[in-house]
Amino acid sequence: MGNQPRLVIDGLRASVEGKEILQGVSLDVKGGEVHAIMGPNGTGKSTLASAIMGHPKYEITGGSVTLDGEDVLSMAVDERARAGLFLAMQYPSEITGVTNADFLRSAINARRGEGNELSLIRFIRLMEAKMKTLEMDPAFAHRYLNEGFSGGEKKRNEILQMMLLEPKLVILDEIDSGLDIDAMRIVAAGVNELRSEERGFLIITHYQRLLTYIKPDVVHVMMRGAIVKSGGPELVERLESEGYDWVKEELGIEDETVGKEPEVKMPMNTIAPRH
Amino acid sequence: MSTQTILPADRDSVIELSRSRQEPEWMTGLRADGLDLAGKLELPKLDKVRIDRWNLNFLGVHQATREVTDPRDLPEAATRLLDTDALPNNLLIHYNSGVAYSRLSPDLASRGVIFCSMEQALKDHGELVRNYFMNIIKKEENLLTALHAGLWSGGAFLYIPRNVVIEEPVQAIFYIDDSQARFAPHVLIVAEANSAVTYVDTYGSGELTNHLVKNAITEVFVHPGARVNFASTLNLDKSITDLSYRRGHVENDGQINWVIGEMNYGDSMSDTTSLLMGSGSSSDAKVICVGSGEQKLSLTTRAVHFGKATDSDMITRAVMRDQSTAIINGITKIEKGATGANGQQTEKVLMLSPRARGDANPILLIDEDDVKAGHAASVGQVNADQLYYLMSRGISREQAMKLIIYGFLAPVVSEIPISRIQEQLQDLVERKLGHERRANS
Ligand SMILES: Nc1ncnc2c1ncn2[C@@H]1O[C@H](COP(=O)(O)OP(=O)(O)O)[C@@H](O)[C@H]1O
Ligand SMILES: [Mg+2]
């Protein structure tokens, strides 16, 4: 029990570019649990992930986030990571001139802390072993970070980082997008291998297939920047077969998205200018 | 520039020195003409840079150079880049106003390769040198080229005969620690048909007690089918104003590749030009610089396409700190008749300080229809998403900034062909960025 982490999100509100996106999100994820957040595009899922990780564009306007009781929101991004948070991003950055291996080594050593760095040899052994598990071409170690990687290669590289950094609380944002079935199996195996009492997962996806490989304990549906429904794994099956319309109907939601610019409607009686 | 500091008293001493060193008559004449022209010509007109306001007052006085038979007899600082117990086979060391040491592998010498001081070349290969010396860069161009013709001293002559391919890089070191010394080396490289060479030089200095101008010219003549890889790193003290012209003349199917690391601390003007004369000739130029302090930099890369189906590519990347200023010009000129030419260029400036300034000026001058030309230029700060991404893996802000900045320069640093010099350039970058040196692990 002592090592079981716990992420508590309470009434989290966040805005981007002056638009309020998160409308009070609350979640409680403990070590050993896998929570899935599902929802159509544009409902605020990535915003939630970014707000937890501390992306500078997202302004927190209310609520709290704690990891093992510590206030996450007052930490800098790198402190959050060193505290044990990990976010596999929907759109990882490409960085020219920084090799994947140099980056991974810097990240591991940052997590391990000064005086406890991994020797180059041991690092290479570790990296190569994990790359093998993920069936990644060893050449990716020497390529510039994410530069010229296909969508699927970027996703594998995110999972590689997760495996090397061994975080306490993992958020996977659309890790399944851009993956074919084989790749998804490999990625899911990587995630399942890390499942333990010492680690919690928050898996964001807008479709169901990944969740047949990674069985969630709790499933949440996000719409309009809030969790509108929570349930067990059976919720995945219902969404799979029936889509999201029944949820919207049940809750009286017409447009599930959030933060959209008001639509500009053309007046009906406009006459096109003559030339 | 106060040319009166040279004229007329210096004119006589320059000519006297030329005679006393038994330079050929044509060289003495060239010097005299150069100095005469210097009295009439203007400084070059640089885009957005008032070079006439730079400190260009002191050109130094020629100092005789004591030659050594062992580089270990030179100051340690001058040979820091060498493993003096395992010297490169092809090495030349220019110290203050002249060449103090040079060597060439017996094998290359027996194949007709020449690598020696410019003075020695005038003695032993006068007519050969005469065909090229200041024929690519002309004394008539401006005050600086005229002055150089008059005052040059030291530098290297590298000649590669037809079909000779040199595998091991040829290395030259230029070092100055005498505040009074004239520093105006001339480097001439001639690659005959189908030959190939990689030449790498490094410029370094001690801390000088007064302000001094470096006025250097490098000329490279690439005959048909030859290839010259040229790399240069510059790390001169704040007290030195660096004025450097480099120019390659490339014949049919010839190729020139430039890699330049501008890590000076003083004001610097550099102009690196490829003249693609022959059809099928090509050039590639990669330049990096870090501006710091109150440095003013004018960096120009230029490709001029005369031949058909010629190819050029130019990349300049600059990181600007403090109150430094850089004007970065990329000039692609495609002449009428250069059909099938393809000229590309990219200038990128990374601003690290709100008080720094960096201008990227891509210029395409195209007088032919059937060509391709492209440019990309950007001036920006460290990308916030990249910084966030690295930090989200636990890397500190400071370390993440370093990774991004070094990464920005890495594609050029990695092109330096001698690993010791590549490491040195990396160290120079770190020092210029104000980061502590890496532990030697
Ligand atoms: N970086 C951003 N810049 C501007 N608007 C954003 C940004 N990120 C999110 N938004 C806004 O938030 C809404 C929800 O986006 P997002 O959180 O990415 O949804 P999801 O991940 O569920 O598809 C978007 O429709 C958009 O209006
Ligand atoms: Mg998203």
mmCIF file of N, CA and C in Angstrom, chain A residues 200-269:
data_model
loop_
_atom_site.group_PDB
_atom_site.id
_atom_site.type_symbol
_atom_site.label_atom_id
_atom_site.label_comp_id
_atom_site.label_asym_id
_atom_site.label_seq_id
_atom_site.Cartn_x
_atom_site.Cartn_y
_atom_site.Cartn_z
ATOM 1 N N GLY A 200 -0.681 4.247 -11.718
ATOM 2 C CA GLY A 200 -2.038 4.459 -12.187
ATOM 3 C C GLY A 200 -2.041 4.937 -13.633
ATOM 4 N N PHE A 201 -3.139 4.668 -14.329
ATOM 5 C CA PHE A 201 -3.230 5.068 -15.739
ATOM 6 C C PHE A 201 -4.505 5.856 -16.019
ATOM 7 N N LEU A 202 -4.337 6.881 -16.866
ATOM 8 C CA LEU A 202 -5.478 7.628 -17.374
ATOM 9 C C LEU A 202 -5.343 7.571 -18.893
ATOM 10 N N ILE A 203 -6.265 6.839 -19.515
ATOM 11 C CA ILE A 203 -6.115 6.598 -20.947
ATOM 12 C C ILE A 203 -7.184 7.347 -21.718
ATOM 13 N N ILE A 204 -6.738 8.293 -22.520
ATOM 14 C CA ILE A 204 -7.673 9.114 -23.282
ATOM 15 C C ILE A 204 -7.776 8.549 -24.693
ATOM 16 N N THR A 205 -8.996 8.333 -25.133
ATOM 17 C CA THR A 205 -9.156 7.849 -26.501
ATOM 18 C C THR A 205 -10.538 8.242 -26.989
ATOM 19 N N HIS A 206 -10.668 8.437 -28.303
ATOM 20 C CA HIS A 206 -12.036 8.708 -28.728
ATOM 21 C C HIS A 206 -12.625 7.535 -29.482
ATOM 22 N N TYR A 207 -11.869 6.444 -29.541
ATOM 23 C CA TYR A 207 -12.580 5.242 -29.946
ATOM 24 C C TYR A 207 -12.114 4.012 -29.192
ATOM 25 N N GLN A 208 -12.828 2.920 -29.357
ATOM 26 C CA GLN A 208 -12.851 1.895 -28.319
ATOM 27 C C GLN A 208 -11.787 0.818 -28.438
ATOM 28 N N ARG A 209 -11.222 0.676 -29.619
ATOM 29 C CA ARG A 209 -10.429 -0.514 -29.878
ATOM 30 C C ARG A 209 -9.299 -0.731 -28.863
ATOM 31 N N LEU A 210 -8.601 0.367 -28.534
ATOM 32 C CA LEU A 210 -7.466 0.235 -27.603
ATOM 33 C C LEU A 210 -7.901 -0.428 -26.298
ATOM 34 N N LEU A 211 -9.161 -0.121 -25.909
ATOM 35 C CA LEU A 211 -9.631 -0.583 -24.601
ATOM 36 C C LEU A 211 -9.997 -2.056 -24.601
ATOM 37 N N THR A 212 -9.979 -2.688 -25.792
ATOM 38 C CA THR A 212 -10.122 -4.139 -25.784
ATOM 39 C C THR A 212 -8.784 -4.794 -25.462
ATOM 40 N N TYR A 213 -7.704 -4.046 -25.682
ATOM 41 C CA TYR A 213 -6.370 -4.571 -25.329
ATOM 42 C C TYR A 213 -5.949 -4.164 -23.928
ATOM 43 N N ILE A 214 -6.335 -2.953 -23.534
ATOM 44 C CA ILE A 214 -6.033 -2.500 -22.175
ATOM 45 C C ILE A 214 -7.367 -2.349 -21.458
ATOM 46 N N LYS A 215 -7.669 -3.295 -20.605
ATOM 47 C CA LYS A 215 -8.984 -3.292 -19.952
ATOM 48 C C LYS A 215 -9.040 -2.224 -18.863
ATOM 49 N N PRO A 216 -9.934 -1.265 -19.013
ATOM 50 C CA PRO A 216 -10.020 -0.233 -17.979
ATOM 51 C C PRO A 216 -10.856 -0.700 -16.782
ATOM 52 N N ASP A 217 -10.601 -0.112 -15.615
ATOM 53 C CA ASP A 217 -11.426 -0.380 -14.436
ATOM 54 C C ASP A 217 -12.591 0.588 -14.374
ATOM 55 N N VAL A 218 -12.314 1.826 -14.779
ATOM 56 C CA VAL A 218 -13.346 2.858 -14.729
ATOM 57 C C VAL A 218 -13.363 3.573 -16.069
ATOM 58 N N VAL A 219 -14.542 3.910 -16.551
ATOM 59 C CA VAL A 219 -14.654 4.604 -17.836
ATOM 60 C C VAL A 219 -15.430 5.897 -17.629
ATOM 61 N N HIS A 220 -14.872 7.014 -18.152
ATOM 62 C CA HIS A 220 -15.546 8.309 -18.051
ATOM 63 C C HIS A 220 -15.836 8.821 -19.448
ATOM 64 N N VAL A 221 -16.937 9.512 -19.573
ATOM 65 C CA VAL A 221 -17.232 10.150 -20.853
ATOM 66 C C VAL A 221 -17.115 11.652 -20.663
ATOM 67 N N MET A 222 -16.383 12.283 -21.580
ATOM 68 C CA MET A 222 -16.193 13.728 -21.471
ATOM 69 C C MET A 222 -16.950 14.417 -22.588
ATOM 70 N N MET A 223 -17.681 15.460 -22.211
ATOM 71 C CA MET A 223 -18.358 16.317 -23.178
ATOM 72 C C MET A 223 -18.361 17.728 -22.633
ATOM 73 N N ARG A 224 -18.271 18.686 -23.518
ATOM 74 C CA ARG A 224 -18.309 20.099 -23.115
ATOM 75 C C ARG A 224 -17.371 20.424 -21.959
ATOM 76 N N GLY A 225 -16.206 19.779 -21.979
ATOM 77 C CA GLY A 225 -15.205 20.114 -20.970
ATOM 78 C C GLY A 225 -15.499 19.609 -19.576
ATOM 79 N N ALA A 226 -16.343 18.580 -19.477
ATOM 80 C CA ALA A 226 -16.635 18.026 -18.153
ATOM 81 C C ALA A 226 -16.860 16.520 -18.274
ATOM 82 N N ILE A 227 -16.669 15.803 -17.158
ATOM 83 C CA ILE A 227 -17.006 14.379 -17.140
ATOM 84 C C ILE A 227 -18.520 14.302 -16.983
ATOM 85 N N VAL A 228 -19.193 13.730 -17.992
ATOM 86 C CA VAL A 228 -20.655 13.729 -17.940
ATOM 87 C C VAL A 228 -21.212 12.368 -17.557
ATOM 88 N N LYS A 229 -20.347 11.359 -17.595
ATOM 89 C CA LYS A 229 -20.833 10.032 -17.241
ATOM 90 C C LYS A 229 -19.652 9.171 -16.847
ATOM 91 N N SER A 230 -19.822 8.343 -15.831
ATOM 92 C CA SER A 230 -18.773 7.404 -15.459
ATOM 93 C C SER A 230 -19.394 6.037 -15.238
ATOM 94 N N GLY A 231 -18.613 4.988 -15.500
ATOM 95 C CA GLY A 231 -19.132 3.638 -15.290
ATOM 96 C C GLY A 231 -18.014 2.627 -15.362
ATOM 97 N N GLY A 232 -18.423 1.359 -15.473
ATOM 98 C CA GLY A 232 -17.426 0.289 -15.568
ATOM 99 C C GLY A 232 -17.127 -0.027 -17.020
ATOM 100 N N PRO A 233 -16.389 -1.118 -17.264
ATOM 101 C CA PRO A 233 -15.986 -1.500 -18.615
ATOM 102 C C PRO A 233 -17.179 -1.689 -19.559
ATOM 103 N N GLU A 234 -18.331 -2.013 -18.983
ATOM 104 C CA GLU A 234 -19.498 -2.243 -19.843
ATOM 105 C C GLU A 234 -19.879 -0.988 -20.624
ATOM 106 N N LEU A 235 -19.486 0.179 -20.125
ATOM 107 C CA LEU A 235 -19.760 1.440 -20.807
ATOM 108 C C LEU A 235 -19.044 1.475 -22.167
ATOM 109 N N VAL A 236 -17.842 0.900 -22.197
ATOM 110 C CA VAL A 236 -17.082 0.858 -23.449
ATOM 111 C C VAL A 236 -17.876 0.102 -24.503
ATOM 112 N N GLU A 237 -18.433 -1.035 -24.088
ATOM 113 C CA GLU A 237 -19.176 -1.857 -25.044
ATOM 114 C C GLU A 237 -20.398 -1.130 -25.576
ATOM 115 N N ARG A 238 -21.073 -0.445 -24.712
ATOM 116 C CA ARG A 238 -22.273 0.262 -25.149
ATOM 117 C C ARG A 238 -21.899 1.381 -26.123
ATOM 118 N N LEU A 239 -20.806 2.115 -25.812
ATOM 119 C CA LEU A 239 -20.360 3.188 -26.707
ATOM 120 C C LEU A 239 -19.920 2.609 -28.045
ATOM 121 N N GLU A 240 -19.303 1.442 -27.968
ATOM 122 C CA GLU A 240 -18.843 0.752 -29.169
ATOM 123 C C GLU A 240 -20.019 0.460 -30.099
ATOM 124 N N SER A 241 -21.084 -0.073 -29.534
ATOM 125 C CA SER A 241 -22.186 -0.492 -30.394
ATOM 126 C C SER A 241 -23.145 0.645 -30.704
ATOM 127 N N GLU A 242 -23.280 1.618 -29.798
ATOM 128 C CA GLU A 242 -24.328 2.630 -30.009
ATOM 129 C C GLU A 242 -23.812 4.043 -30.262
ATOM 130 N N GLY A 243 -22.502 4.245 -30.119
ATOM 131 C CA GLY A 243 -21.987 5.599 -30.313
ATOM 132 C C GLY A 243 -22.307 6.502 -29.133
ATOM 133 N N TYR A 244 -22.184 7.824 -29.371
ATOM 134 C CA TYR A 244 -22.333 8.779 -28.268
ATOM 135 C C TYR A 244 -23.715 9.426 -28.192
ATOM 136 N N ASP A 245 -24.545 9.185 -29.229
ATOM 137 C CA ASP A 245 -25.802 9.935 -29.306
ATOM 138 C C ASP A 245 -26.702 9.717 -28.101
ATOM 139 N N TRP A 246 -26.728 8.479 -27.611
ATOM 140 C CA TRP A 246 -27.614 8.194 -26.472
ATOM 141 C C TRP A 246 -27.181 8.962 -25.224
ATOM 142 N N VAL A 247 -25.858 9.152 -25.095
ATOM 143 C CA VAL A 247 -25.388 9.920 -23.931
ATOM 144 C C VAL A 247 -25.880 11.356 -24.056
ATOM 145 N N LYS A 248 -25.736 11.900 -25.269
ATOM 146 C CA LYS A 248 -26.148 13.286 -25.489
ATOM 147 C C LYS A 248 -27.644 13.441 -25.239
ATOM 148 N N GLU A 249 -28.391 12.469 -25.735
ATOM 149 C CA GLU A 249 -29.838 12.529 -25.547
ATOM 150 C C GLU A 249 -30.215 12.488 -24.070
ATOM 151 N N GLU A 250 -29.595 11.519 -23.383
ATOM 152 C CA GLU A 250 -29.860 11.338 -21.959
ATOM 153 C C GLU A 250 -29.627 12.623 -21.181
ATOM 154 N N LEU A 251 -28.576 13.365 -21.620
ATOM 155 C CA LEU A 251 -28.190 14.556 -20.864
ATOM 156 C C LEU A 251 -28.707 15.841 -21.497
ATOM 157 N N GLY A 252 -29.399 15.695 -22.618
ATOM 158 C CA GLY A 252 -29.936 16.885 -23.280
ATOM 159 C C GLY A 252 -28.865 17.775 -23.870
ATOM 160 N N ILE A 253 -27.782 17.143 -24.372
ATOM 161 C CA ILE A 253 -26.700 17.919 -24.979
ATOM 162 C C ILE A 253 -26.864 17.911 -26.484
ATOM 163 N N GLU A 254 -26.817 19.104 -27.108
ATOM 164 C CA GLU A 254 -26.900 19.146 -28.562
ATOM 165 C C GLU A 254 -25.505 19.115 -29.178
ATOM 166 N N ASP A 255 -24.674 20.074 -28.754
ATOM 167 C CA ASP A 255 -23.296 20.123 -29.255
ATOM 168 C C ASP A 255 -22.370 19.743 -28.117
ATOM 169 N N GLU A 256 -21.662 18.626 -28.298
ATOM 170 C CA GLU A 256 -20.830 18.115 -27.206
ATOM 171 C C GLU A 256 -19.481 18.825 -27.096
ATOM 172 N N THR A 257 -19.123 19.618 -28.149
ATOM 173 C CA THR A 257 -17.790 20.224 -28.135
ATOM 174 C C THR A 257 -17.756 21.454 -27.240
ATOM 175 N N VAL A 258 -16.549 21.949 -27.034
ATOM 176 C CA VAL A 258 -16.368 23.086 -26.136
ATOM 177 C C VAL A 258 -15.380 24.060 -26.766
ATOM 178 N N GLY A 259 -15.566 25.342 -26.460
ATOM 179 C CA GLY A 259 -14.581 26.340 -26.877
ATOM 180 C C GLY A 259 -14.639 26.725 -28.335
ATOM 181 N N LYS A 260 -15.709 26.302 -29.027
ATOM 182 C CA LYS A 260 -15.811 26.651 -30.445
ATOM 183 C C LYS A 260 -16.126 28.121 -30.615
ATOM 184 N N GLU A 261 -15.586 28.712 -31.699
ATOM 185 C CA GLU A 261 -15.966 30.084 -32.027
ATOM 186 C C GLU A 261 -17.442 30.050 -32.426
ATOM 187 N N PRO A 262 -18.220 31.092 -32.048
ATOM 188 C CA PRO A 262 -19.610 31.107 -32.494
ATOM 189 C C PRO A 262 -19.638 31.097 -34.024
ATOM 190 N N GLU A 263 -20.523 30.291 -34.575
ATOM 191 C CA GLU A 263 -20.576 30.188 -36.033
ATOM 192 C C GLU A 263 -21.061 31.483 -36.646
ATOM 193 N N VAL A 264 -20.426 31.866 -37.728
ATOM 194 C CA VAL A 264 -20.883 33.058 -38.448
ATOM 195 C C VAL A 264 -21.878 32.599 -39.502
ATOM 196 N N LYS A 265 -23.116 33.016 -39.358
ATOM 197 C CA LYS A 265 -24.140 32.588 -40.328
ATOM 198 C C LYS A 265 -24.274 33.647 -41.411
ATOM 199 N N MET A 266 -24.344 33.198 -42.647
ATOM 200 C CA MET A 266 -24.558 34.130 -43.750
ATOM 201 C C MET A 266 -26.026 34.554 -43.739
ATOM 202 N N PRO A 267 -26.288 35.846 -43.803
ATOM 203 C CA PRO A 267 -27.691 36.263 -43.933
ATOM 204 C C PRO A 267 -28.292 35.644 -45.194
ATOM 205 N N MET A 268 -29.551 35.206 -45.093
ATOM 206 C CA MET A 268 -30.144 34.437 -46.169
ATOM 207 C C MET A 268 -30.378 35.248 -47.438
ATOM 208 N N ASN A 269 -30.613 36.526 -47.257
ATOM 209 C CA ASN A 269 -31.047 37.287 -48.425
ATOM 210 C C ASN A 269 -29.937 38.113 -49.066
#
